[in-house]
Tab-separated table of N, CA and C in Angstrom:
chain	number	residue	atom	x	y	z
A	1	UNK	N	214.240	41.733	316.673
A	1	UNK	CA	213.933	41.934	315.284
A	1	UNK	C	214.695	40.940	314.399
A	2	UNK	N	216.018	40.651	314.740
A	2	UNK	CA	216.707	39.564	313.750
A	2	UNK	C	215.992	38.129	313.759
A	3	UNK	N	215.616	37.873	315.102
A	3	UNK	CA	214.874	36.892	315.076
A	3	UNK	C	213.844	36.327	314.296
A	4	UNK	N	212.907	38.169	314.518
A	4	UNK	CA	211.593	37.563	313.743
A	4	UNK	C	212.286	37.463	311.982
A	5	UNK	N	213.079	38.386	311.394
A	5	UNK	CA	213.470	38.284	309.992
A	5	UNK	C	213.835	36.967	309.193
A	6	UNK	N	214.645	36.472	310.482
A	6	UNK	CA	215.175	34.620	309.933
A	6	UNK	C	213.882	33.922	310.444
A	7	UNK	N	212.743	33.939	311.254
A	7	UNK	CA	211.683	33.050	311.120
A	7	UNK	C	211.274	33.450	309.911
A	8	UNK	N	210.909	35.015	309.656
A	8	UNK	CA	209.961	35.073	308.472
A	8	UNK	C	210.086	33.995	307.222
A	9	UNK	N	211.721	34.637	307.148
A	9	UNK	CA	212.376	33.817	305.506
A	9	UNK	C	212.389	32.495	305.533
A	10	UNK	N	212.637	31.836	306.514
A	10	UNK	CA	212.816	30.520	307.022
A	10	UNK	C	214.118	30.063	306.209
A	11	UNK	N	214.532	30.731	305.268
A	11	UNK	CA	215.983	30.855	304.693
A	11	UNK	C	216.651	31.452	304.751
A	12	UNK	N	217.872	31.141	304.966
A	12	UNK	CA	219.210	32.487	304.764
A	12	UNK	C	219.864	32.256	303.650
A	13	UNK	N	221.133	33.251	302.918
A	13	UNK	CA	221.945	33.061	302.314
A	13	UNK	C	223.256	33.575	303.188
A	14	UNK	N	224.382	31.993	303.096
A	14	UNK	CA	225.352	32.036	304.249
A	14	UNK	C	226.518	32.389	303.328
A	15	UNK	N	227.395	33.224	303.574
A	15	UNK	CA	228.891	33.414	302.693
A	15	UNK	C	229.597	32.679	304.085
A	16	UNK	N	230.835	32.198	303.439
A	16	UNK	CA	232.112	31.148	303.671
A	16	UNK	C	233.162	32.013	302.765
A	17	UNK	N	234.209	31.503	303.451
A	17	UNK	CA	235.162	31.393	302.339
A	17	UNK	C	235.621	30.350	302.053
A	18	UNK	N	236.103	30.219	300.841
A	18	UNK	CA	236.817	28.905	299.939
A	18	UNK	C	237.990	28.497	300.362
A	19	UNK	N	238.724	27.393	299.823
A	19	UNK	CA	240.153	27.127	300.799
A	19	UNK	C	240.965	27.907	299.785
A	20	UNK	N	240.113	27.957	298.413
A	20	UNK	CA	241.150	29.473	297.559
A	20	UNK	C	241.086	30.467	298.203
A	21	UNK	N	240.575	30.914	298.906
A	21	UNK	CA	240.060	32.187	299.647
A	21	UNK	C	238.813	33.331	299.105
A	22	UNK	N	238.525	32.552	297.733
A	22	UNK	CA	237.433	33.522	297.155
A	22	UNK	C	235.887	33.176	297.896
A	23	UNK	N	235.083	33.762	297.941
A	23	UNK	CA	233.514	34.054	298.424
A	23	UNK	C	232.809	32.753	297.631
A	24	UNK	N	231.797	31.979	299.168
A	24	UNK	CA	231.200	30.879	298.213
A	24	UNK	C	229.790	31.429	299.162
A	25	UNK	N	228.679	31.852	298.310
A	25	UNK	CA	227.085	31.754	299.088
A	25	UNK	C	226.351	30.602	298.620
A	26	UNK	N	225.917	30.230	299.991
A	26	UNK	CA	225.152	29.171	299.711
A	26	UNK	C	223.459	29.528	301.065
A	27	UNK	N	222.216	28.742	300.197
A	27	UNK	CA	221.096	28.929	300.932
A	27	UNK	C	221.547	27.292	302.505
A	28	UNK	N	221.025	28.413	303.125
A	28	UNK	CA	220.724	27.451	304.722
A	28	UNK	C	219.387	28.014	305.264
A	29	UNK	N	219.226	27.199	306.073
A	29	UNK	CA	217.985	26.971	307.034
A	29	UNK	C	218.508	26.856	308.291
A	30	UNK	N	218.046	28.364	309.073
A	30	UNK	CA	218.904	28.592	310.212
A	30	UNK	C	217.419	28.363	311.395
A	31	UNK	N	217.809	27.977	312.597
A	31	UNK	CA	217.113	28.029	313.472
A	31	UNK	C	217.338	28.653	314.890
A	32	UNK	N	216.559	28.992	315.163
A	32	UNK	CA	217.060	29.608	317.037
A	32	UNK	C	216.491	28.946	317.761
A	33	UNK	N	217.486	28.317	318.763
A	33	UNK	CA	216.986	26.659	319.584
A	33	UNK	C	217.473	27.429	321.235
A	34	UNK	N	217.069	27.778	321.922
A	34	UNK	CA	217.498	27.689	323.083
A	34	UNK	C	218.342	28.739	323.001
A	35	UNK	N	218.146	29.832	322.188
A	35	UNK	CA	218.630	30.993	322.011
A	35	UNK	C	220.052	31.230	321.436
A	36	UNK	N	220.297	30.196	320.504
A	36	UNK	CA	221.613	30.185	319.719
A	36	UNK	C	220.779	29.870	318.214
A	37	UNK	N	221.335	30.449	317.799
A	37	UNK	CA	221.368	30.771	315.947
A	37	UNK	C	221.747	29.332	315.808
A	38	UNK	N	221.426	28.543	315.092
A	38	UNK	CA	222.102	27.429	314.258
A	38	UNK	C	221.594	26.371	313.164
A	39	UNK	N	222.680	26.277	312.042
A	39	UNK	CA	222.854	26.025	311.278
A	39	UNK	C	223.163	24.652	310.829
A	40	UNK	N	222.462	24.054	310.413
A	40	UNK	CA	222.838	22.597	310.480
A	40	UNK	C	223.015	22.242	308.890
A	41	UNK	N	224.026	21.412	308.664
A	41	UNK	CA	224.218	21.161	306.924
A	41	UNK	C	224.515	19.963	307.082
A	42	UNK	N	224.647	19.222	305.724
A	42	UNK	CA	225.022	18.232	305.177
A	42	UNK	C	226.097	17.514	305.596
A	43	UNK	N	226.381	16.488	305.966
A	43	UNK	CA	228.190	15.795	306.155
A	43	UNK	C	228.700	16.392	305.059
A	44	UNK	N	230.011	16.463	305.568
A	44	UNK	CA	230.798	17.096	304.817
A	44	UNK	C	230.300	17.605	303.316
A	45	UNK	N	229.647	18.597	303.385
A	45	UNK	CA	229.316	19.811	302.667
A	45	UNK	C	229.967	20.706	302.325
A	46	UNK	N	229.984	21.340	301.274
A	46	UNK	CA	231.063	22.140	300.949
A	46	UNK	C	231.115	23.817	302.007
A	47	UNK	N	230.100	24.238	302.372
A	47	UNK	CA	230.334	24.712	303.359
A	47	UNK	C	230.270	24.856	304.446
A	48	UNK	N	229.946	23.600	304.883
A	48	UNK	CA	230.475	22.762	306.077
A	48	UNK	C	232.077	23.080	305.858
A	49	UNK	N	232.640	22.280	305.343
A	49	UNK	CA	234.216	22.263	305.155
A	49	UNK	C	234.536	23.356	305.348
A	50	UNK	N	234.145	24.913	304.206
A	50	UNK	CA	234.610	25.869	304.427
A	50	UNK	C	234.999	26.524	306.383
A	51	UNK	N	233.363	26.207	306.829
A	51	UNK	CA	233.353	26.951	307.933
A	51	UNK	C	234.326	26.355	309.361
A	52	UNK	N	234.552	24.996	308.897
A	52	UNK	CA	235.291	23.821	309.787
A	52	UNK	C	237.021	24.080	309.582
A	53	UNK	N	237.011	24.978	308.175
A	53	UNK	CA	238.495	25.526	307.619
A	53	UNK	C	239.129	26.793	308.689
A	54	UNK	N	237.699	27.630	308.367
A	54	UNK	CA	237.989	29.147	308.268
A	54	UNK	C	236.204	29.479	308.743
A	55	UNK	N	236.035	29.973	310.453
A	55	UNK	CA	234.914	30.291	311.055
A	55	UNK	C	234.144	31.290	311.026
A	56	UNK	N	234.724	32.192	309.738
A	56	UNK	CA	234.111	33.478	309.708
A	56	UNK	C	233.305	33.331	308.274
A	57	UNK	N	232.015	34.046	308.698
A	57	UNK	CA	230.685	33.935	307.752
A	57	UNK	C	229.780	35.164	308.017
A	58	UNK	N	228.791	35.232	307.069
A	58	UNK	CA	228.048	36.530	306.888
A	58	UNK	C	226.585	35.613	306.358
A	59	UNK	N	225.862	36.035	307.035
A	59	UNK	CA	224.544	35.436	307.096
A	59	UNK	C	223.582	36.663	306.550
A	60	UNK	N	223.135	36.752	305.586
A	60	UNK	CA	221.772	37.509	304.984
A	60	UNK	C	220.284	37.007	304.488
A	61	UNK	N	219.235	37.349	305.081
A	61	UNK	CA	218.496	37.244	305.067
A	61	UNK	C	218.043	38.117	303.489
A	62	UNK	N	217.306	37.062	302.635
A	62	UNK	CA	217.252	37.364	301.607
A	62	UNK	C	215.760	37.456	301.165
A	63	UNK	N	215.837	38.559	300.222
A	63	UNK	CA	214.510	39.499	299.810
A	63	UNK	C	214.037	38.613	298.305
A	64	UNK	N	212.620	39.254	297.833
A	64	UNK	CA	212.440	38.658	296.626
A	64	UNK	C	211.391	39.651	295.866
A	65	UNK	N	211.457	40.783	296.169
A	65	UNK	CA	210.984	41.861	296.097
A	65	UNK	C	211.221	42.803	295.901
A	66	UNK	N	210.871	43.582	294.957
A	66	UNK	CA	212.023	45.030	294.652
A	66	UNK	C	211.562	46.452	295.288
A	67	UNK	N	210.922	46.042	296.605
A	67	UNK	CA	210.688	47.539	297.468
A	67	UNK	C	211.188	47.513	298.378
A	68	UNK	N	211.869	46.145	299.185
A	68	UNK	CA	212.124	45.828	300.152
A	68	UNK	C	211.955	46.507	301.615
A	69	UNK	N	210.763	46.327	301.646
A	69	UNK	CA	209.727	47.024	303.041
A	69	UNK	C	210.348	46.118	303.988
A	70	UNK	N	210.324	44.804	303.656
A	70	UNK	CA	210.566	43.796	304.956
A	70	UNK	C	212.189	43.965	305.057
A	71	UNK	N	212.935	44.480	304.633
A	71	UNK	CA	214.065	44.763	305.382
A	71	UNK	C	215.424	43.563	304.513
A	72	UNK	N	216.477	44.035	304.725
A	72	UNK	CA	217.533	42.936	304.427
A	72	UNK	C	217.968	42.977	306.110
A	73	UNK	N	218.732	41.733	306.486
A	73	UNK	CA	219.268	41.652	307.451
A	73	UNK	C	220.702	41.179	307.332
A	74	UNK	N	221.826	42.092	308.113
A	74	UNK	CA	223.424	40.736	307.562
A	74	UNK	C	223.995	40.526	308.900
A	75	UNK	N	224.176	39.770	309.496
A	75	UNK	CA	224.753	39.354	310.413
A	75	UNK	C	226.457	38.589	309.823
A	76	UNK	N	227.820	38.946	311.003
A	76	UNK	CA	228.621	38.677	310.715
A	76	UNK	C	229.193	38.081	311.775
A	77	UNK	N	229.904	37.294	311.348
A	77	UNK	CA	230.984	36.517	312.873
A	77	UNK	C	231.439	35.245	312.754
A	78	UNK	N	231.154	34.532	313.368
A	78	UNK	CA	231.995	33.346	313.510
A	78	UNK	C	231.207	31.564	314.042
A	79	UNK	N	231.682	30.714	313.488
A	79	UNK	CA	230.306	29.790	314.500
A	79	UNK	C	231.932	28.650	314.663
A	80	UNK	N	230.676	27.944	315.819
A	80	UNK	CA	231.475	26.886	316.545
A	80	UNK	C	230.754	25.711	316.479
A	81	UNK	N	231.122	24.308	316.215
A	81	UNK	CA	230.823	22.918	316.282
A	81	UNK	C	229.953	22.834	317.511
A	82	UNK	N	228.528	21.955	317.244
A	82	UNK	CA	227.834	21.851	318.250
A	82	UNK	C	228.202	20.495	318.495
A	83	UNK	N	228.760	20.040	319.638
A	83	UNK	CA	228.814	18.412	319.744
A	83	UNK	C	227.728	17.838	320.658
A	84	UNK	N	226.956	18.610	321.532
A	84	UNK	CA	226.293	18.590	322.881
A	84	UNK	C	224.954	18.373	322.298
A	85	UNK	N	224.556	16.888	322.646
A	85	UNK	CA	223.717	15.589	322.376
A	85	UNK	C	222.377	16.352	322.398
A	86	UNK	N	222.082	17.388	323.358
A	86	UNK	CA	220.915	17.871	324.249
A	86	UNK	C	220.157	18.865	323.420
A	87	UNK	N	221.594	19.799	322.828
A	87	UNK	CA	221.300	20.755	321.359
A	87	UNK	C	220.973	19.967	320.190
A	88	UNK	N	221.814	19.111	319.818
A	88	UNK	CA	221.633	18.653	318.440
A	88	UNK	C	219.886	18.004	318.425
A	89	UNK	N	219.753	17.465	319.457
A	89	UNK	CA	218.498	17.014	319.786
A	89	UNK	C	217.086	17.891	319.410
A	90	UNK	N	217.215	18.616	320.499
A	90	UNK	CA	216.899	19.985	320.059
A	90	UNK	C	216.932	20.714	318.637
A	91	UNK	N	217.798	20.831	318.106
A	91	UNK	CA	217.630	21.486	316.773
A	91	UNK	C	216.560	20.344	315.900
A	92	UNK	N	217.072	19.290	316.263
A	92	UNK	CA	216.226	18.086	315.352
A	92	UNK	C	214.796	18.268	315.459
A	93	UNK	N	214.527	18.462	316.980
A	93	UNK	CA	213.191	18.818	316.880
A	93	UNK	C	212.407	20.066	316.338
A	94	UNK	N	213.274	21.331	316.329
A	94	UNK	CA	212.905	22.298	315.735
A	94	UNK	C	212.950	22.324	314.358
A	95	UNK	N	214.039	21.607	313.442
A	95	UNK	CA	213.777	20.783	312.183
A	95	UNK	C	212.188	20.002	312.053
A	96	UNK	N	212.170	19.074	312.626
A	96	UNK	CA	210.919	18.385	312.610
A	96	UNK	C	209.575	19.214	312.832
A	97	UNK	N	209.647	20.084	313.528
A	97	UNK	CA	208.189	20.956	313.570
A	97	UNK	C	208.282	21.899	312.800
A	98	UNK	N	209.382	22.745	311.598
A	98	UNK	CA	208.975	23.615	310.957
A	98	UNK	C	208.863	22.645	309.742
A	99	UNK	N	209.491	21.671	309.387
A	99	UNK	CA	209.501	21.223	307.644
A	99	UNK	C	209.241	19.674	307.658
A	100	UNK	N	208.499	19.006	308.933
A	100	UNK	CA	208.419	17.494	308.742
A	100	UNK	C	209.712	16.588	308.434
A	101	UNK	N	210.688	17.216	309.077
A	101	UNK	CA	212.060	16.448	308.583
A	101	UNK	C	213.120	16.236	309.405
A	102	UNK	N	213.559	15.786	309.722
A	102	UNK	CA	214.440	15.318	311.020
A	102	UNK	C	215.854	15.042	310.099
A	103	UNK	N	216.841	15.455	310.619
A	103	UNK	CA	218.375	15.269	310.300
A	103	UNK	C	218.538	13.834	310.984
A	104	UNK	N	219.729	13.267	309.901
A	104	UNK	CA	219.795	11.725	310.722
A	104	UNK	C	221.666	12.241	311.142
A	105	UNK	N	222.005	11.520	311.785
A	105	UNK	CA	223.761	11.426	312.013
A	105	UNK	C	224.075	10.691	310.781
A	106	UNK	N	225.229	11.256	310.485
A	106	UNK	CA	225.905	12.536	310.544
A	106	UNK	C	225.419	13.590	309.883
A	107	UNK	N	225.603	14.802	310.788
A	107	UNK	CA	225.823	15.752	309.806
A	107	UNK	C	226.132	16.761	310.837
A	108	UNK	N	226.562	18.159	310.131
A	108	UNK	CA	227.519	18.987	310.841
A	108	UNK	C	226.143	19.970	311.541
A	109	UNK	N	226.289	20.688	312.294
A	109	UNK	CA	225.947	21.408	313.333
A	109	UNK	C	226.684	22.700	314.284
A	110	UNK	N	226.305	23.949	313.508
A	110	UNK	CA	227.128	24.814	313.751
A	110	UNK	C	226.119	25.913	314.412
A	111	UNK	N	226.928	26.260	315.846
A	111	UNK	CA	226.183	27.644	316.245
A	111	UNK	C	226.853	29.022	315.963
A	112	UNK	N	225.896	29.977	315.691
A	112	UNK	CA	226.743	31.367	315.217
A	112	UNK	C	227.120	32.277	316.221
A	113	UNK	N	228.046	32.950	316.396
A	113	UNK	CA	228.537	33.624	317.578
A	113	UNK	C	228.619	35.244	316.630
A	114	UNK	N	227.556	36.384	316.815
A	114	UNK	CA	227.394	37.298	315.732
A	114	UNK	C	227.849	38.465	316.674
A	115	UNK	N	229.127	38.888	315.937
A	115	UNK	CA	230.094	40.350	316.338
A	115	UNK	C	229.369	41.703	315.983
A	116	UNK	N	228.507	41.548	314.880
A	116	UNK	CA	228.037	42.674	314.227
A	116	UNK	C	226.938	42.543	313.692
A	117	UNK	N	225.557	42.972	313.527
A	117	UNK	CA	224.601	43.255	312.300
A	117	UNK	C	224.498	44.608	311.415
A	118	UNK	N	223.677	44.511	310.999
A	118	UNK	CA	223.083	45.866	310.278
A	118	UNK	C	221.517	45.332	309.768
A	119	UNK	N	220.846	46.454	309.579
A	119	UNK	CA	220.125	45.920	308.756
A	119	UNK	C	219.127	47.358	308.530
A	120	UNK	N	218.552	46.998	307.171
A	120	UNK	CA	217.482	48.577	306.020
A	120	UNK	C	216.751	48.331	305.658
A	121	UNK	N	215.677	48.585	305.790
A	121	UNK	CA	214.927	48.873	304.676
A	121	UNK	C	213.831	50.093	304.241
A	122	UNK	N	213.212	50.068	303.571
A	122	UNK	CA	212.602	51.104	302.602
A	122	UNK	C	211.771	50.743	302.630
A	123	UNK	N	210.748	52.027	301.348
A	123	UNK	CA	209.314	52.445	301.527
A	123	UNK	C	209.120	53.119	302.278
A	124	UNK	N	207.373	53.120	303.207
A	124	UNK	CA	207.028	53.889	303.817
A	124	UNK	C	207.526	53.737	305.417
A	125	UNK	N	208.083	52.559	305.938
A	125	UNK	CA	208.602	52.936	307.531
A	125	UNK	C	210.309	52.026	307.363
A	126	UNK	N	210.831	52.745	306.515
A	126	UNK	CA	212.409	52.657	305.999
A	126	UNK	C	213.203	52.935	307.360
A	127	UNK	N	214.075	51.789	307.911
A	127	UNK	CA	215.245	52.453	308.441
A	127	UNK	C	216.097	51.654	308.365
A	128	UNK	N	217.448	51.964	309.173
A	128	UNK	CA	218.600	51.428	308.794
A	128	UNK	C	219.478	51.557	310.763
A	129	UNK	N	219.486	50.285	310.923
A	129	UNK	CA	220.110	50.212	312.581
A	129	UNK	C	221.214	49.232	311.982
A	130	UNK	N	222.275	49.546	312.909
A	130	UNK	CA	223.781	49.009	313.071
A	130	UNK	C	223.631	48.459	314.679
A	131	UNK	N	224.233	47.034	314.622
A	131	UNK	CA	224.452	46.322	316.339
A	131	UNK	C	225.915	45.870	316.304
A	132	UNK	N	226.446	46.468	317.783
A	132	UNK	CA	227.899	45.516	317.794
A	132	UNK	C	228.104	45.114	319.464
A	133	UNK	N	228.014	43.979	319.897
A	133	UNK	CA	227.976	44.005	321.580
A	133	UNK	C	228.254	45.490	322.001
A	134	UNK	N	229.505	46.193	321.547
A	134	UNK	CA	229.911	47.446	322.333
A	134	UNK	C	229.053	48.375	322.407
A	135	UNK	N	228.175	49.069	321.310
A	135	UNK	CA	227.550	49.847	321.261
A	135	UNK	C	225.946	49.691	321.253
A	136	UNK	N	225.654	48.327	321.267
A	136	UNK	CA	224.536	48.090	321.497
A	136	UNK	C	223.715	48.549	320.029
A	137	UNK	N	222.987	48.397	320.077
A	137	UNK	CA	221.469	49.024	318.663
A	137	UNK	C	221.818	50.781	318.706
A	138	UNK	N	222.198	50.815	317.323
A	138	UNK	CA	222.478	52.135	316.856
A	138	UNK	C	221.157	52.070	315.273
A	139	UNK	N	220.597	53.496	315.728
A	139	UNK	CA	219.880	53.926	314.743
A	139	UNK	C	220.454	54.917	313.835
A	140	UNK	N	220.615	54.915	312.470
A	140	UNK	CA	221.742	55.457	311.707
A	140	UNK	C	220.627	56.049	310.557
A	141	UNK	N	220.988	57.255	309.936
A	141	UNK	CA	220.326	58.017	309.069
A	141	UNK	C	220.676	56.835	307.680
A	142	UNK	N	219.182	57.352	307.351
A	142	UNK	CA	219.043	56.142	306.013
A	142	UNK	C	219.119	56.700	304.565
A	143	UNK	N	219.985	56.158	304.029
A	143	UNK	CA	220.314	56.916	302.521
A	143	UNK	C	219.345	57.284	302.259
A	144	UNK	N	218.159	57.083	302.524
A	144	UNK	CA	217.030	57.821	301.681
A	144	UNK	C	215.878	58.966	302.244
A	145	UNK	N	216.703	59.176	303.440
A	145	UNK	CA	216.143	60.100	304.155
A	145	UNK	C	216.410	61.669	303.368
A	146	UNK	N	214.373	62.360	303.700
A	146	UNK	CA	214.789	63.215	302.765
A	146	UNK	C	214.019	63.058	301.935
A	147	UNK	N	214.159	61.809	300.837
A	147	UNK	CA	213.120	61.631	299.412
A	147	UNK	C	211.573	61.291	300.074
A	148	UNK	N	211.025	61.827	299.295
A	148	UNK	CA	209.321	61.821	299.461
A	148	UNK	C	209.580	59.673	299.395
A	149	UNK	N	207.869	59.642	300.337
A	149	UNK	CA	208.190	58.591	300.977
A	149	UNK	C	207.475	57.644	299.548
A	150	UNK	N	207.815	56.650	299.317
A	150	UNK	CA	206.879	55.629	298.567
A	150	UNK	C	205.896	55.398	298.961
């Protein structure tokens, strides 16, 4: 399911932290290449830098709709420098077949390593599941369980 949510959007909104330590979101374009999440940005980008500082980030899949049937998604954790010629390659090509655009060198290349999700939504088939490696997909009562359905 996380999968299909980041194809749908074909965007995320990524939180970093700052080297002040306050919250910076910024939109990315995440891909799943060979079954790793990743994130490719700008040379030295500002959150590039952040994540090259300090590896912990929160990835949400972002709505534009005020019923939100299709769900929010947040993934949390950590990513690591892709240096491996074979991936970056790879992502390039999965760049090139969704948006006609190919990344040139340099630029940074980060895969996500995700400790935790969640994710809700509402209306008529509303729910709300929690994931953590340990416990695997947990289905969790949804604040709005109870109210007549939309």
């Amino acid at each position: 399911m996380a999968e299909d949510r980041i194809e749908a959007t074909g965007v995320v909104l990524l939180g970093t932290i700052r080297a002040d330590g306050s919250p910076r979101i910024s939109p990315c374009e995440p891909y799943v290449v060979d079954g790793e999440l990743l994130l490719g940005m700008m040379w030295q980008s500002k959150k590039a830098l952040d994540l090259i500082r300090d590896p912990r980030l929160t990835i949400v899949t972002p709505r534009a709709d005020r019923d939100g049937a299709d769900g929010d998604l947040k993934l949390y954790g950590t990513v690591r420098d892709v240096p491996d010629p074979a991936l970056r390659t790879a992502y390039g090509a999965a760049t090139q077949a969704r948006i006609d655009w190919r990344p040139t060198e340099p630029f940074h290349l980060f895969a996500a390593d995700i400790d935790s999700a969640g994710f809700i939504s509402f209306g008529k088939d509303r729910r709300m599941l929690r994931w953590s490696p340990g416990s695997g997909v947990e289905v969790l009562r949804h604040p709005d369980e109870g109210k007549p359905e939309d």
